[in-house]
PDB file of C-alpha atoms and ligand atoms in Angstrom:
ATOM      1  CA  MET A   1      -9.172  13.743   3.044  1.00 91.00           C
ATOM      2  CA  ARG A   2      -5.415  13.202   3.034  1.00 95.00           C
ATOM      3  CA  LEU A   3      -4.370   9.732   4.102  1.00 97.00           C
ATOM      4  CA  VAL A   4      -1.251   7.614   4.264  1.00 98.00           C
ATOM      5  CA  LEU A   5      -1.815   3.840   4.237  1.00 98.00           C
ATOM      6  CA  VAL A   6       0.769   1.624   5.908  1.00 98.00           C
ATOM      7  CA  GLY A   7       0.675  -2.166   5.891  1.00 97.00           C
ATOM      8  CA  PRO A   8       2.797  -5.214   5.114  1.00 96.00           C
ATOM      9  CA  PRO A   9       2.590  -7.141   1.854  1.00 92.00           C
ATOM     10  CA  GLY A  10      -0.591  -9.209   1.881  1.00 93.00           C
ATOM     11  CA  SER A  11      -2.502  -6.752   4.096  1.00 96.00           C
ATOM     12  CA  GLY A  12      -4.734  -5.605   1.229  1.00 95.00           C
ATOM     13  CA  LYS A  13      -3.323  -2.088   1.487  1.00 96.00           C
ATOM     14  CA  GLY A  14      -3.323  -1.510  -2.283  1.00 95.00           C
ATOM     15  CA  THR A  15      -6.924  -2.699  -2.636  1.00 96.00           C
ATOM     16  CA  GLN A  16      -8.095  -0.394   0.155  1.00 97.00           C
ATOM     17  CA  ALA A  17      -6.110   2.582  -1.170  1.00 97.00           C
ATOM     18  CA  ARG A  18      -7.639   2.209  -4.640  1.00 97.00           C
ATOM     19  CA  ARG A  19     -11.098   1.791  -3.173  1.00 96.00           C
ATOM     20  CA  LEU A  20     -10.729   4.940  -1.044  1.00 96.00           C
ATOM     21  CA  ALA A  21      -9.469   6.871  -4.054  1.00 96.00           C
ATOM     22  CA  GLU A  22     -12.307   5.698  -6.272  1.00 95.00           C
ATOM     23  CA  ARG A  23     -15.139   6.184  -3.788  1.00 94.00           C
ATOM     24  CA  LEU A  24     -13.996   9.427  -2.167  1.00 93.00           C
ATOM     25  CA  GLY A  25     -12.554  11.063  -5.253  1.00 93.00           C
ATOM     26  CA  LEU A  26      -9.032  11.113  -3.807  1.00 95.00           C
ATOM     27  CA  THR A  27      -5.888  11.011  -5.904  1.00 95.00           C
ATOM     28  CA  TYR A  28      -4.265   7.587  -5.615  1.00 96.00           C
ATOM     29  CA  ILE A  29      -0.532   7.989  -5.051  1.00 96.00           C
ATOM     30  CA  GLY A  30       1.251   4.683  -5.515  1.00 94.00           C
ATOM     31  CA  THR A  31       5.006   4.939  -5.765  1.00 91.00           C
ATOM     32  CA  GLY A  32       5.183   1.414  -7.203  1.00 88.00           C
ATOM     33  CA  ASP A  33       3.044   2.498 -10.166  1.00 91.00           C
ATOM     34  CA  MET A  34       4.934   5.783 -10.508  1.00 91.00           C
ATOM     35  CA  LEU A  35       8.312   4.042 -10.629  1.00 91.00           C
ATOM     36  CA  ARG A  36       7.078   1.495 -13.161  1.00 90.00           C
ATOM     37  CA  GLU A  37       5.782   4.364 -15.289  1.00 90.00           C
ATOM     38  CA  ALA A  38       9.128   6.176 -15.071  1.00 90.00           C
ATOM     39  CA  ILE A  39      10.827   2.992 -16.271  1.00 91.00           C
ATOM     40  CA  ALA A  40       8.330   2.508 -19.101  1.00 93.00           C
ATOM     41  CA  GLN A  41       8.845   6.098 -20.247  1.00 91.00           C
ATOM     42  CA  GLY A  42      12.622   5.596 -20.235  1.00 89.00           C
ATOM     43  CA  SER A  43      13.193   8.777 -18.221  1.00 88.00           C
ATOM     44  CA  GLU A  44      16.577   9.416 -16.625  1.00 88.00           C
ATOM     45  CA  ARG A  45      15.190   8.386 -13.238  1.00 88.00           C
ATOM     46  CA  GLY A  46      13.509   5.377 -14.807  1.00 90.00           C
ATOM     47  CA  ARG A  47      16.858   4.159 -16.112  1.00 90.00           C
ATOM     48  CA  ARG A  48      18.494   4.712 -12.731  1.00 89.00           C
ATOM     49  CA  VAL A  49      15.907   2.732 -10.794  1.00 90.00           C
ATOM     50  CA  ALA A  50      15.191  -0.012 -13.356  1.00 91.00           C
ATOM     51  CA  ASP A  51      18.264  -2.084 -12.412  1.00 88.00           C
ATOM     52  CA  LEU A  52      17.630  -1.739  -8.694  1.00 87.00           C
ATOM     53  CA  ILE A  53      14.061  -2.953  -9.046  1.00 84.00           C
ATOM     54  CA  LYS A  54      15.108  -5.806 -11.335  1.00 84.00           C
ATOM     55  CA  GLN A  55      17.540  -6.984  -8.663  1.00 84.00           C
ATOM     56  CA  GLY A  56      14.830  -6.748  -6.028  1.00 77.00           C
ATOM     57  CA  LEU A  57      16.607  -3.869  -4.274  1.00 82.00           C
ATOM     58  CA  LEU A  58      14.874  -0.898  -2.710  1.00 84.00           C
ATOM     59  CA  VAL A  59      14.880   2.445  -4.467  1.00 90.00           C
ATOM     60  CA  PRO A  60      16.821   5.070  -2.435  1.00 92.00           C
ATOM     61  CA  ASP A  61      14.802   7.561  -0.387  1.00 94.00           C
ATOM     62  CA  ALA A  62      16.129  10.517  -2.403  1.00 94.00           C
ATOM     63  CA  GLU A  63      14.799   9.105  -5.704  1.00 92.00           C
ATOM     64  CA  VAL A  64      11.349   8.407  -4.286  1.00 94.00           C
ATOM     65  CA  ASN A  65      11.182  11.776  -2.499  1.00 96.00           C
ATOM     66  CA  ALA A  66      12.099  13.589  -5.719  1.00 94.00           C
ATOM     67  CA  LEU A  67       9.412  11.679  -7.626  1.00 93.00           C
ATOM     68  CA  ILE A  68       6.778  12.713  -5.059  1.00 95.00           C
ATOM     69  CA  ALA A  69       7.992  16.320  -4.934  1.00 95.00           C
ATOM     70  CA  GLU A  70       7.670  16.562  -8.726  1.00 93.00           C
ATOM     71  CA  LEU A  71       4.099  15.295  -8.553  1.00 94.00           C
ATOM     72  CA  PHE A  72       3.136  17.853  -5.909  1.00 95.00           C
ATOM     73  CA  GLN A  73       4.915  20.713  -7.624  1.00 91.00           C
ATOM     74  CA  GLY A  74       3.540  19.894 -11.060  1.00 89.00           C
ATOM     75  CA  PRO A  75       0.271  20.941 -12.699  1.00 88.00           C
ATOM     76  CA  GLN A  76      -1.512  17.782 -11.456  1.00 85.00           C
ATOM     77  CA  ARG A  77      -0.821  18.653  -7.814  1.00 90.00           C
ATOM     78  CA  PRO A  78      -3.101  16.486  -5.673  1.00 94.00           C
ATOM     79  CA  ARG A  79      -5.109  18.236  -2.976  1.00 93.00           C
ATOM     80  CA  CYS A  80      -6.949  15.243  -1.550  1.00 94.00           C
ATOM     81  CA  PHE A  81      -5.104  11.957  -1.749  1.00 96.00           C
ATOM     82  CA  VAL A  82      -4.379   8.519  -0.369  1.00 97.00           C
ATOM     83  CA  THR A  83      -0.855   7.127  -0.563  1.00 97.00           C
ATOM     84  CA  ASP A  84       0.053   3.466  -1.055  1.00 96.00           C
ATOM     85  CA  GLY A  85       3.691   2.578  -0.388  1.00 92.00           C
ATOM     86  CA  TYR A  86       4.870   6.082   0.470  1.00 96.00           C
ATOM     87  CA  PRO A  87       6.394   7.136   2.774  1.00 97.00           C
ATOM     88  CA  ARG A  88       8.087   3.803   3.421  1.00 95.00           C
ATOM     89  CA  THR A  89      10.876   5.012   5.727  1.00 95.00           C
ATOM     90  CA  ARG A  90      11.229   7.623   8.414  1.00 96.00           C
ATOM     91  CA  ALA A  91      13.476   9.699   6.135  1.00 96.00           C
ATOM     92  CA  GLN A  92      10.752   9.668   3.474  1.00 97.00           C
ATOM     93  CA  ALA A  93       8.160  10.702   6.061  1.00 98.00           C
ATOM     94  CA  GLU A  94      10.290  13.651   7.123  1.00 97.00           C
ATOM     95  CA  ALA A  95      10.679  14.810   3.519  1.00 97.00           C
ATOM     96  CA  PHE A  96       6.939  14.356   2.919  1.00 98.00           C
ATOM     97  CA  ASP A  97       6.130  16.366   6.084  1.00 97.00           C
ATOM     98  CA  GLN A  98       8.245  19.256   4.824  1.00 97.00           C
ATOM     99  CA  LEU A  99       6.710  19.151   1.361  1.00 97.00           C
ATOM    100  CA  LEU A 100       3.131  19.077   2.684  1.00 97.00           C
ATOM    101  CA  ALA A 101       3.861  21.835   5.210  1.00 96.00           C
ATOM    102  CA  ARG A 102       5.195  24.077   2.429  1.00 95.00           C
ATOM    103  CA  LEU A 103       2.048  23.442   0.398  1.00 94.00           C
ATOM    104  CA  GLY A 104      -0.327  23.820   3.360  1.00 93.00           C
ATOM    105  CA  LEU A 105      -1.706  20.277   2.953  1.00 94.00           C
ATOM    106  CA  PRO A 106      -1.582  18.570   6.381  1.00 94.00           C
ATOM    107  CA  LEU A 107      -2.320  14.852   6.685  1.00 95.00           C
ATOM    108  CA  ASP A 108      -5.569  13.794   8.344  1.00 94.00           C
ATOM    109  CA  ALA A 109      -4.455  10.328   9.381  1.00 96.00           C
ATOM    110  CA  VAL A 110      -1.968   7.524   8.895  1.00 98.00           C
ATOM    111  CA  ILE A 111      -3.885   4.261   8.669  1.00 98.00           C
ATOM    112  CA  ASN A 112      -1.828   1.335   9.981  1.00 98.00           C
ATOM    113  CA  LEU A 113      -3.292  -1.934   8.680  1.00 98.00           C
ATOM    114  CA  THR A 114      -2.401  -4.545  11.272  1.00 98.00           C
ATOM    115  CA  ILE A 115      -2.126  -8.253  10.557  1.00 97.00           C
ATOM    116  CA  PRO A 116      -0.203 -11.084  12.253  1.00 97.00           C
ATOM    117  CA  ASP A 117       2.831 -12.286  10.305  1.00 97.00           C
ATOM    118  CA  GLU A 118       1.454 -15.839  10.217  1.00 97.00           C
ATOM    119  CA  GLU A 119      -1.694 -14.589   8.464  1.00 97.00           C
ATOM    120  CA  VAL A 120       0.441 -12.812   5.843  1.00 97.00           C
ATOM    121  CA  VAL A 121       2.403 -16.021   5.286  1.00 97.00           C
ATOM    122  CA  ARG A 122      -0.825 -18.017   4.761  1.00 97.00           C
ATOM    123  CA  ARG A 123      -2.214 -15.381   2.396  1.00 96.00           C
ATOM    124  CA  ILE A 124       0.884 -15.127   0.216  1.00 96.00           C
ATOM    125  CA  ALA A 125       2.702 -18.475   0.575  1.00 97.00           C
ATOM    126  CA  GLY A 126      -0.674 -20.224   0.191  1.00 97.00           C
ATOM    127  CA  ARG A 127      -1.162 -18.808  -3.297  1.00 96.00           C
ATOM    128  CA  ARG A 128      -1.119 -21.201  -6.234  1.00 97.00           C
ATOM    129  CA  CYS A 129      -1.594 -19.701  -9.674  1.00 96.00           C
ATOM    130  CA  CYS A 130      -2.598 -21.247 -12.975  1.00 97.00           C
ATOM    131  CA  THR A 131       0.443 -21.816 -15.201  1.00 96.00           C
ATOM    132  CA  ASN A 132      -1.641 -21.210 -18.327  1.00 96.00           C
ATOM    133  CA  SER A 133      -0.806 -17.540 -18.978  1.00 92.00           C
ATOM    134  CA  ALA A 134      -4.094 -17.053 -20.837  1.00 95.00           C
ATOM    135  CA  CYS A 135      -5.936 -18.011 -17.613  1.00 96.00           C
ATOM    136  CA  GLY A 136      -3.697 -16.974 -14.699  1.00 91.00           C
ATOM    137  CA  ILE A 137      -6.285 -17.485 -11.959  1.00 95.00           C
ATOM    138  CA  CYS A 138      -4.818 -17.697  -8.460  1.00 96.00           C
ATOM    139  CA  TYR A 139      -6.155 -19.897  -5.675  1.00 97.00           C
ATOM    140  CA  ASN A 140      -5.145 -20.156  -2.036  1.00 97.00           C
ATOM    141  CA  ILE A 141      -4.626 -23.597  -0.506  1.00 96.00           C
ATOM    142  CA  TYR A 142      -5.913 -22.312   2.872  1.00 95.00           C
ATOM    143  CA  PHE A 143      -8.726 -19.936   1.952  1.00 93.00           C
ATOM    144  CA  GLN A 144      -9.828 -20.747  -1.589  1.00 95.00           C
ATOM    145  CA  PRO A 145      -8.491 -24.134  -2.672  1.00 97.00           C
ATOM    146  CA  PRO A 146      -9.110 -25.527  -6.143  1.00 97.00           C
ATOM    147  CA  ARG A 147     -11.540 -28.452  -6.296  1.00 97.00           C
ATOM    148  CA  GLN A 148      -8.643 -30.788  -7.152  1.00 96.00           C
ATOM    149  CA  PRO A 149      -5.272 -29.987  -5.535  1.00 96.00           C
ATOM    150  CA  GLY A 150      -2.756 -28.541  -7.996  1.00 96.00           C
ATOM    151  CA  VAL A 151      -5.218 -28.247 -10.886  1.00 97.00           C
ATOM    152  CA  CYS A 152      -7.002 -25.127 -12.174  1.00 97.00           C
ATOM    153  CA  ASP A 153     -10.803 -25.371 -11.829  1.00 97.00           C
ATOM    154  CA  LYS A 154     -11.335 -23.276 -14.902  1.00 96.00           C
ATOM    155  CA  CYS A 155      -8.927 -24.639 -17.491  1.00 97.00           C
ATOM    156  CA  GLY A 156      -7.434 -27.816 -15.972  1.00 97.00           C
ATOM    157  CA  SER A 157      -3.825 -26.579 -16.236  1.00 97.00           C
ATOM    158  CA  PRO A 158      -1.348 -27.255 -13.417  1.00 97.00           C
ATOM    159  CA  LEU A 159      -1.065 -24.697 -10.609  1.00 97.00           C
ATOM    160  CA  ALA A 160       2.282 -23.460  -9.302  1.00 97.00           C
ATOM    161  CA  GLN A 161       3.711 -21.215  -6.607  1.00 96.00           C
ATOM    162  CA  ARG A 162       5.452 -18.065  -7.838  1.00 92.00           C
ATOM    163  CA  ASP A 163       9.033 -17.471  -6.642  1.00 90.00           C
ATOM    164  CA  ASP A 164       7.988 -14.211  -4.942  1.00 88.00           C
ATOM    165  CA  ASP A 165       5.334 -16.110  -2.981  1.00 94.00           C
ATOM    166  CA  ARG A 166       7.692 -18.639  -1.358  1.00 95.00           C
ATOM    167  CA  GLU A 167       7.499 -18.715   2.408  1.00 96.00           C
ATOM    168  CA  GLU A 168      11.167 -17.785   2.964  1.00 95.00           C
ATOM    169  CA  THR A 169      10.763 -14.802   0.594  1.00 93.00           C
ATOM    170  CA  VAL A 170       7.604 -13.673   2.391  1.00 95.00           C
ATOM    171  CA  ARG A 171       9.287 -13.948   5.798  1.00 96.00           C
ATOM    172  CA  ARG A 172      12.307 -11.959   4.586  1.00 94.00           C
ATOM    173  CA  ARG A 173      10.037  -9.207   3.224  1.00 92.00           C
ATOM    174  CA  LEU A 174       8.114  -9.129   6.500  1.00 95.00           C
ATOM    175  CA  GLN A 175      11.350  -8.752   8.466  1.00 95.00           C
ATOM    176  CA  GLU A 176      12.408  -5.825   6.276  1.00 92.00           C
ATOM    177  CA  PHE A 177       8.947  -4.317   6.591  1.00 94.00           C
ATOM    178  CA  HIS A 178       8.988  -4.397  10.398  1.00 95.00           C
ATOM    179  CA  LYS A 179      12.536  -3.056  10.545  1.00 93.00           C
ATOM    180  CA  THR A 180      11.711   0.144   8.633  1.00 94.00           C
ATOM    181  CA  THR A 181       8.047   0.528   9.566  1.00 96.00           C
ATOM    182  CA  ASP A 182       8.519   0.637  13.342  1.00 95.00           C
ATOM    183  CA  ALA A 183      10.492   3.877  13.004  1.00 96.00           C
ATOM    184  CA  LEU A 184       8.036   5.239  10.436  1.00 97.00           C
ATOM    185  CA  LEU A 185       5.041   4.630  12.707  1.00 97.00           C
ATOM    186  CA  GLU A 186       6.867   6.033  15.723  1.00 97.00           C
ATOM    187  CA  HIS A 187       7.454   9.235  13.740  1.00 98.00           C
ATOM    188  CA  TYR A 188       3.749   9.565  12.951  1.00 98.00           C
ATOM    189  CA  ARG A 189       2.622   8.455  16.418  1.00 97.00           C
ATOM    190  CA  GLN A 190       4.500  11.425  17.854  1.00 97.00           C
ATOM    191  CA  GLN A 191       2.259  13.593  15.674  1.00 96.00           C
ATOM    192  CA  GLY A 192      -0.866  11.775  16.895  1.00 96.00           C
ATOM    193  CA  LEU A 193      -1.756  10.687  13.365  1.00 97.00           C
ATOM    194  CA  VAL A 194      -1.653   6.880  13.554  1.00 97.00           C
ATOM    195  CA  ARG A 195      -4.902   4.879  13.556  1.00 97.00           C
ATOM    196  CA  ASP A 196      -4.563   1.101  13.829  1.00 97.00           C
ATOM    197  CA  VAL A 197      -7.106  -0.846  11.768  1.00 98.00           C
ATOM    198  CA  SER A 198      -7.231  -4.651  11.661  1.00 98.00           C
ATOM    199  CA  ALA A 199      -6.608  -6.051   8.193  1.00 97.00           C
ATOM    200  CA  VAL A 200      -8.028  -9.438   9.196  1.00 96.00           C
ATOM    201  CA  ASP A 201     -11.658  -8.960   8.271  1.00 94.00           C
ATOM    202  CA  HIS A 202     -13.989  -8.752   5.291  1.00 95.00           C
ATOM    203  CA  VAL A 203     -12.684  -6.267   2.733  1.00 95.00           C
ATOM    204  CA  GLU A 204     -15.793  -4.038   3.069  1.00 97.00           C
ATOM    205  CA  THR A 205     -15.588  -4.113   6.874  1.00 97.00           C
ATOM    206  CA  ILE A 206     -11.955  -3.040   6.720  1.00 98.00           C
ATOM    207  CA  TYR A 207     -12.959  -0.228   4.373  1.00 97.00           C
ATOM    208  CA  ALA A 208     -15.677   0.977   6.764  1.00 97.00           C
ATOM    209  CA  ASN A 209     -13.247   0.803   9.698  1.00 97.00           C
ATOM    210  CA  ILE A 210     -10.688   2.879   7.802  1.00 97.00           C
ATOM    211  CA  LEU A 211     -13.301   5.568   7.101  1.00 95.00           C
ATOM    212  CA  GLN A 212     -14.331   5.550  10.737  1.00 94.00           C
ATOM    213  CA  ALA A 213     -10.709   5.795  11.925  1.00 94.00           C
ATOM    214  CA  ALA A 214      -9.854   8.567   9.470  1.00 91.00           C
ATOM    215  CA  ARG A 215     -12.776  10.720  10.519  1.00 82.00           C
ATOM    216  CA  PRO A 216     -11.597  13.838  12.365  1.00 71.00           C
ATOM    217  CA  PRO A 217     -12.620  14.290  16.002  1.00 67.00           C
ATOM    218  CA  ASP A 218     -16.089  15.746  16.608  1.00 66.00           C
ATOM    219  CA  GLY A 219     -16.386  19.422  15.916  1.00 56.00           C
ATOM    220  CA  HIS A 220     -13.518  19.431  13.469  1.00 62.00           C
ATOM    221  CA  GLN A 221     -14.142  19.726   9.768  1.00 59.00           C
ATOM    222  CA  ALA A 222     -12.051  17.335   7.698  1.00 60.00           C
ATOM    223  CA  ALA A 223      -9.110  19.275   6.333  1.00 54.00           C
ATOM    224  CA  CYS A 224      -9.967  18.093   2.881  1.00 59.00           C
ATOM    225  CA  PRO A 225     -13.572  16.898   2.630  1.00 57.00           C
ATOM    226  CA  PRO A 226     -14.358  14.686  -0.330  1.00 51.00           C
ATOM    227  CA  ASP A 227     -16.223  16.545  -3.040  1.00 48.00           C
ATOM    228  CA  GLY A 228     -19.682  15.289  -3.861  1.00 43.00           C
ATOM    229  CA  HIS A 229     -19.349  12.236  -1.630  1.00 45.00           C
ATOM    230  CA  SER A 230     -20.304  11.749   1.947  1.00 42.00           C
ATOM    231  CA  PRO A 231     -18.582   9.044   3.939  1.00 44.00           C
ATOM    232  CA  GLN A 232     -21.017   6.461   5.261  1.00 41.00           C
ATOM    233  CA  ALA A 233     -23.101   8.249   7.857  1.00 37.00           C
ATOM    234  CA  SER A 234     -23.428   6.662  11.262  1.00 36.00           C
TER     235      SER A 234
HETATM  236 ZN1  LIG B   1      -6.433 -21.923 -15.420  1.00 81.28          ZN
END
């Protein structure tokens, strides 16, 4: 199976992508991880993108596209994969289309994890994490509150909200997400690849719904069937 996962921050996209990779034997392609690795290795690209990321700026399409192209042209070329965070823009999707067409690896589906903005805000802005770095447990004041407000159940240290989790930051990220993602989804909708899956559900239910949505129409063999695994039969 070859899947692209699209979803806003807080949609659980990363969790689902890793789960799909693990259970179906797909290669997990996360550009966030790949960029962090490039920075850690001190490669030329790593040095170029490190400052951008530190300032909270987006990495240019060309850098991300080149990173992906290298992966697919290298010895570790993935055949079955799930992507998390790529392509992020329409320009990235067009480059990815060309790369996959050259390699004869068409996508099976683009899974669009849908979630209302207000739910994302509750999930992220509601987070309160333990300030004791040796503990670090995070709670959510709406979904999983600590027994005593502002105090860690486990170690008794004060809880705090991270800067990245502030409501205004979350709303700004959501705005940016919608701005670029509308065009990205439109691009894939024209190819008939988009499957909308609600991200407001139990994590295992979402997983099952993704598998169901990604399944090719009857009579068509999946372009890249998972080896040694069979998706949940129905
Ligand atoms: Zn704690």
